[in-house]
C-alpha positions as MATLAB code, in Angstrom:
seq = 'XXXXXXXXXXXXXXXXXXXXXXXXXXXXXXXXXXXXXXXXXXXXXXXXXXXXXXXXXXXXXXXX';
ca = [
       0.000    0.000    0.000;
       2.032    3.055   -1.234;
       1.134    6.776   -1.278;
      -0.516    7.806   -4.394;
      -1.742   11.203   -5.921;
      -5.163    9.629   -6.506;
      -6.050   10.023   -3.030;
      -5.834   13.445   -2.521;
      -8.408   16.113   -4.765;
      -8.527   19.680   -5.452;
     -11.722   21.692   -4.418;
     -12.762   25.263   -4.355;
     -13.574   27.222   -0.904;
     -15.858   30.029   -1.593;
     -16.921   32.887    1.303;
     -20.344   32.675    2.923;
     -20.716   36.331    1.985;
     -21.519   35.390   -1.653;
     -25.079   35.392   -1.106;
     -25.167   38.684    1.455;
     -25.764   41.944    0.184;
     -24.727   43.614    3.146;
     -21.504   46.225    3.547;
     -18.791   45.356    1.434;
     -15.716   46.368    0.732;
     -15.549   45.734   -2.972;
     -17.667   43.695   -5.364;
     -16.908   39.851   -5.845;
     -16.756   36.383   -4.646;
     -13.567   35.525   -2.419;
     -12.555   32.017   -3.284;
      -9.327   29.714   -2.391;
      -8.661   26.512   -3.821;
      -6.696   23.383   -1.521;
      -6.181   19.438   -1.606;
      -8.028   17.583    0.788;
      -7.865   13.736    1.100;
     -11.209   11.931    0.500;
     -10.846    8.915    1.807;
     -10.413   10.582    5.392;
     -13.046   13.473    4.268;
     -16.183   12.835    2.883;
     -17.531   15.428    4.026;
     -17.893   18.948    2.794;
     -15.362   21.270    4.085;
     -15.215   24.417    6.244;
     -12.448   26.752    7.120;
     -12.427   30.047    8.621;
     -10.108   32.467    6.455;
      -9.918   35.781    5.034;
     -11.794   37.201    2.912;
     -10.776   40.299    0.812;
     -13.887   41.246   -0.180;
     -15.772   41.848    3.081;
     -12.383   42.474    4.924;
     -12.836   40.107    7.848;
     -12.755   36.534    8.619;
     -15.150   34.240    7.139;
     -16.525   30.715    6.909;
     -15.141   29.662    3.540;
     -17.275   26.562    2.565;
     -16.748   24.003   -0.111;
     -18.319   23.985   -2.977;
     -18.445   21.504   -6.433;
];
C-alpha cells in the first residue's frame, strides 16, 4: 500500500458572503482553492479564512 496522488483532490472554498448583500468592501466572490484527502473526508469542508472582499474573517465553505 504506497502513497498515491489519486487520493488526494482539489476543491474550491468560496466565502459565505456570496449570497449577502450587506456592507462590502468591494464587489466579488472571495474564493481559495486546496487538496483535501477523501478517503479521510467525505464530508464537505469548512475553514475560517480571510476574505478580501468583506475584509474580515469568514466561513469559507466548499463547494463543487
Amino acid at each position: 500500500m504506497g502513497k498515491n496522488k489519486e487520493s488526494r483532490i482539489v476543491i474550491t472554498l468560496e466565502c459565505e458572503c456570496r449570497n449577502n448583500k450587506s456592507v462590502k468592501r468591494k464587489n466579488g466572490i472571495s474564493r481559495y482553492t486546496t487538496c483535501k484527502n477523501k478517503r479521510n473526508t467525505p464530508n464537505r469542508l469548512e475553514i475560517k479564512k480571510f476574505c478580501t472582499y468583506c475584509n474580515t474573517h469568514k466561513t469559507f465553505k466548499e463547494i463543487k
